[in-house]
Coordinates of C-alpha atoms in Angstrom, one line a residue:
M13 CA 0.3 0.2 -0.4
E14 CA 1.5 3.5 -0.3
L15 CA 2.5 6.1 1.6
T16 CA -0.9 8.3 1.0
E17 CA -3.0 5.0 1.1
L18 CA -2.6 4.3 4.1
E19 CA -2.8 7.8 4.9
S20 CA -6.0 8.4 3.9
S21 CA -7.0 4.1 5.4
L22 CA -6.0 6.1 9.2
R23 CA -7.8 9.1 8.8
E24 CA -10.8 6.8 7.8
Q25 CA -10.6 5.0 10.8
A26 CA -9.3 7.5 12.9
I27 CA -13.0 9.4 11.8
R28 CA -14.9 6.0 13.2
T29 CA -13.8 6.2 15.9
S30 CA -14.4 9.2 16.6
L31 CA -18.0 8.8 15.7
M32 CA -18.4 5.5 17.6
A33 CA -16.6 7.8 20.4
G34 CA -19.5 9.9 20.5
K35 CA -22.9 10.3 22.2
P36 CA -25.9 8.1 20.6
K37 CA -27.7 10.5 18.5
L38 CA -31.9 10.3 18.8
Y39 CA -33.6 11.1 15.9
Y40 CA -37.5 10.9 17.0
F41 CA -40.3 14.2 18.4
N42 CA -40.4 15.8 21.0
G43 CA -42.3 13.0 22.9
R44 CA -42.3 9.5 24.4
G45 CA -43.9 6.7 21.2
R46 CA -41.0 4.3 20.3
M47 CA -38.2 6.3 21.7
E48 CA -39.2 6.8 25.4
S49 CA -38.2 2.5 25.7
V50 CA -34.3 3.2 23.7
R51 CA -34.0 6.4 26.3
W52 CA -34.6 4.4 29.3
L53 CA -32.1 2.2 27.8
L54 CA -29.8 4.0 27.7
A55 CA -29.9 6.1 30.6
A56 CA -30.3 2.9 32.7
A57 CA -27.2 2.1 31.7
G58 CA -25.8 5.6 32.4
I59 CA -25.4 6.4 28.4
E60 CA -26.1 10.4 27.8
F61 CA -27.0 10.9 24.6
V62 CA -28.4 13.4 22.7
E63 CA -31.3 14.6 20.9
E64 CA -33.1 15.6 17.5
F65 CA -36.1 16.4 17.7
L66 CA -38.7 16.0 14.4
E67 CA -40.7 19.6 14.0
T68 CA -40.9 20.4 10.5
R69 CA -41.4 18.2 6.9
E70 CA -38.7 19.6 6.1
Q71 CA -36.4 17.8 8.6
Y72 CA -37.7 13.6 8.0
E73 CA -38.0 14.8 4.4
K74 CA -33.9 15.5 5.0
L75 CA -33.4 12.4 6.2
L76 CA -35.0 10.6 4.0
Q77 CA -33.1 12.1 1.2
D78 CA -30.3 11.1 3.0
G79 CA -31.2 7.7 3.6
A80 CA -30.7 7.5 7.1
L81 CA -34.6 6.0 6.9
L82 CA -34.3 2.8 6.4
F83 CA -37.5 2.1 5.9
Q84 CA -39.1 5.9 5.7
Q85 CA -39.5 5.9 9.7
V86 CA -38.3 7.1 13.0
P87 CA -37.3 6.0 15.6
M88 CA -33.7 6.8 13.8
V89 CA -30.5 6.5 16.4
E90 CA -27.0 7.1 15.4
I91 CA -24.7 4.8 17.6
D92 CA -20.7 3.2 16.7
G93 CA -21.9 4.8 13.0
M94 CA -24.6 3.0 12.2
K95 CA -28.0 4.4 10.8
M96 CA -30.3 2.4 13.2
V97 CA -33.6 2.0 13.0
Q98 CA -36.0 -0.1 14.4
T99 CA -37.4 0.1 17.6
R100 CA -36.2 -3.6 18.3
A101 CA -32.9 -4.0 16.9
I102 CA -32.2 -0.5 18.5
L103 CA -32.7 -1.5 21.9
G104 CA -31.5 -4.9 21.1
Y105 CA -28.0 -3.8 20.0
I106 CA -27.8 -1.1 23.6
A107 CA -29.0 -3.8 25.5
A108 CA -25.8 -6.2 24.5
K109 CA -23.7 -3.6 23.6
H110 CA -24.0 -2.2 28.3
N111 CA -24.3 -5.7 29.2
L112 CA -28.5 -5.6 29.6
Y113 CA -29.7 -8.8 27.2
G114 CA -28.1 -11.9 30.3
K115 CA -25.5 -14.1 29.7
N116 CA -26.5 -17.4 27.7
L117 CA -29.1 -18.2 24.7
K118 CA -31.5 -19.3 27.5
E119 CA -31.3 -15.8 29.8
R120 CA -31.6 -13.9 26.3
A121 CA -34.7 -15.4 25.5
L122 CA -36.1 -15.5 28.4
I123 CA -35.7 -11.9 28.0
D124 CA -36.6 -11.3 25.3
M125 CA -40.4 -12.9 26.1
Y126 CA -40.6 -10.7 29.1
V127 CA -39.7 -7.6 26.8
E128 CA -42.3 -8.7 24.3
G129 CA -45.1 -8.9 27.4
T130 CA -44.1 -5.4 28.4
R131 CA -44.3 -4.3 25.1
D132 CA -48.0 -4.9 24.3
L133 CA -49.0 -3.7 27.6
M134 CA -47.5 -0.5 26.3
D135 CA -49.1 -0.3 23.0
L136 CA -51.9 -0.3 25.1
I137 CA -51.2 2.8 26.5
R138 CA -49.3 4.2 23.7
V139 CA -52.1 4.6 21.4
H140 CA -54.4 6.2 24.7
H141 CA -54.3 9.6 23.6
K142 CA -56.3 9.2 19.9
F143 CA -59.0 8.0 21.2
S144 CA -62.0 9.8 22.6
S145 CA -63.1 10.7 25.6
E146 CA -65.4 7.2 25.3
E147 CA -63.0 5.6 23.6
Q148 CA -60.4 6.2 26.0
E149 CA -63.0 5.0 29.1
K150 CA -63.4 1.2 27.2
N151 CA -59.4 1.7 26.5
L152 CA -58.8 2.4 30.2
A153 CA -60.6 -0.1 31.1
L154 CA -58.7 -2.6 29.1
I155 CA -55.5 -1.3 29.8
N156 CA -56.5 -2.9 33.7
E157 CA -57.7 -5.4 33.4
R158 CA -54.9 -6.7 31.3
A159 CA -52.3 -5.2 33.1
T160 CA -54.4 -6.9 36.8
A161 CA -55.4 -10.4 34.8
R162 CA -52.3 -11.0 31.7
Y163 CA -49.1 -9.5 32.8
F164 CA -48.5 -8.1 36.8
P165 CA -49.5 -11.4 37.6
V166 CA -46.8 -13.8 35.4
Y167 CA -44.2 -10.6 36.7
E168 CA -45.1 -11.3 39.6
K169 CA -44.5 -14.8 39.7
V170 CA -41.5 -14.7 38.6
L171 CA -40.3 -12.7 40.9
K172 CA -41.6 -15.3 43.3
D173 CA -40.3 -18.8 41.7
H174 CA -36.7 -16.6 40.8
G175 CA -35.6 -16.1 44.1
T176 CA -33.7 -12.3 43.3
E177 CA -33.8 -8.8 43.3
F178 CA -34.5 -9.0 38.9
L179 CA -36.0 -10.9 36.6
V180 CA -33.2 -13.3 34.8
G181 CA -30.4 -13.8 36.3
N182 CA -28.5 -12.0 39.0
Q183 CA -28.4 -9.1 37.5
L184 CA -30.1 -6.0 35.7
T185 CA -31.4 -6.8 32.4
W186 CA -33.2 -4.9 29.4
A187 CA -36.3 -6.9 31.0
D188 CA -36.2 -5.4 34.1
V189 CA -36.0 -1.8 32.8
Q190 CA -38.6 -2.1 30.4
L191 CA -40.9 -3.6 33.4
I192 CA -40.5 -0.6 35.3
E193 CA -41.3 1.8 32.4
A194 CA -44.2 -0.4 32.2
I195 CA -44.8 0.2 35.5
L196 CA -44.8 3.8 35.8
M197 CA -46.9 3.7 32.5
V198 CA -49.5 2.2 34.2
E199 CA -49.3 3.5 36.9
E200 CA -49.6 7.5 35.5
K201 CA -53.1 6.0 34.8
V202 CA -54.3 4.1 36.9
S203 CA -52.8 4.8 40.3
T204 CA -53.4 1.7 42.5
I205 CA -52.8 -0.9 39.7
L206 CA -49.7 -3.1 41.8
S207 CA -52.2 -3.1 45.2
K208 CA -52.4 -6.5 44.9
F209 CA -48.5 -7.3 43.4
P210 CA -46.5 -6.5 46.8
L211 CA -43.6 -8.3 45.0
L212 CA -43.9 -5.8 41.9
Q213 CA -44.2 -3.0 44.8
D214 CA -40.8 -4.0 46.2
F215 CA -39.6 -4.8 42.0
K216 CA -40.0 -1.3 41.5
T217 CA -38.8 0.6 44.1
R218 CA -35.7 -1.4 44.5
M219 CA -35.8 -0.2 40.4
C220 CA -36.2 3.2 41.1
N221 CA -32.9 3.4 43.5
I222 CA -30.8 2.1 41.4
P223 CA -28.9 5.6 41.0
T224 CA -28.9 5.8 37.1
I225 CA -32.9 4.9 37.0
K226 CA -33.2 7.4 39.9
K227 CA -31.1 10.1 38.2
F228 CA -33.8 10.2 34.6
L229 CA -36.4 9.9 37.0
Q230 CA -35.8 13.3 38.5
P231 CA -37.6 16.7 36.7
G232 CA -35.3 18.2 34.3
S233 CA -34.1 14.5 32.9
Q234 CA -34.8 13.6 28.9
R235 CA -37.5 11.4 29.9
K236 CA -41.0 12.7 28.5
P237 CA -44.2 13.1 29.4
P238 CA -47.0 11.3 28.8
P239 CA -48.0 12.9 24.9
D240 CA -50.4 16.1 24.4
E241 CA -52.4 17.7 22.1
S242 CA -49.4 19.8 21.1
Y243 CA -47.3 15.9 20.0
V244 CA -50.6 14.9 17.9
V245 CA -50.0 18.3 16.3
T246 CA -46.3 18.0 15.4
A247 CA -46.4 14.2 15.0
N248 CA -49.3 15.7 11.9
R249 CA -47.0 17.8 10.6
V250 CA -44.1 16.5 10.5
F251 CA -45.2 12.9 8.3
N252 CA -47.9 15.3 6.7
R253 CA -51.3 13.9 8.5
K254 CA -54.5 16.0 8.1

């Protein structure tokens, strides 16, 4: 290899290293949506991140023109020289990179199952703000029923049978982080939702006192509030919805 080629190669490698050393950059609205679980996982891992909030159609179109959105969708996260899309892939990468994805294949399978369960419950809440008052009343009843009869009994039993502070193994994993996120989301709708689940009550207390999570729960953090009308208007403007 000629010296100039070597210099060029080293320069490119230095640029890639610099990008990898930078903070993850999150592209989404200034609201929860599907990006909120990414924020939670990064925060729990103690990873600082920056955000670019989508507020105009032009921002979104520029991302499309630049080829940054593989499937023309957000969330998108710039991390380690990649432009990652698809929430599940983003979360899996972060969990694996920061030792939050179990110690072996069996633990990873359990984490996946528990994460998918909480995601199903959280999806009921994510769409709640889109409904009419009458539809919200019905959806709230559904959230309460699914949480107390389908999902929370499972996690209560897992904690009892597993006999440790965590859902999987003997250390914090993605499953724990997403469960505490889900618990707090449901409590915003039904404040007494954990009244019949003492182990989940203890779990909540433990998780909220983990230093990185405790910091994320403080006012002024990058945690987002529940969606409001402004969030809906912004999303409609960006996606050119009527």
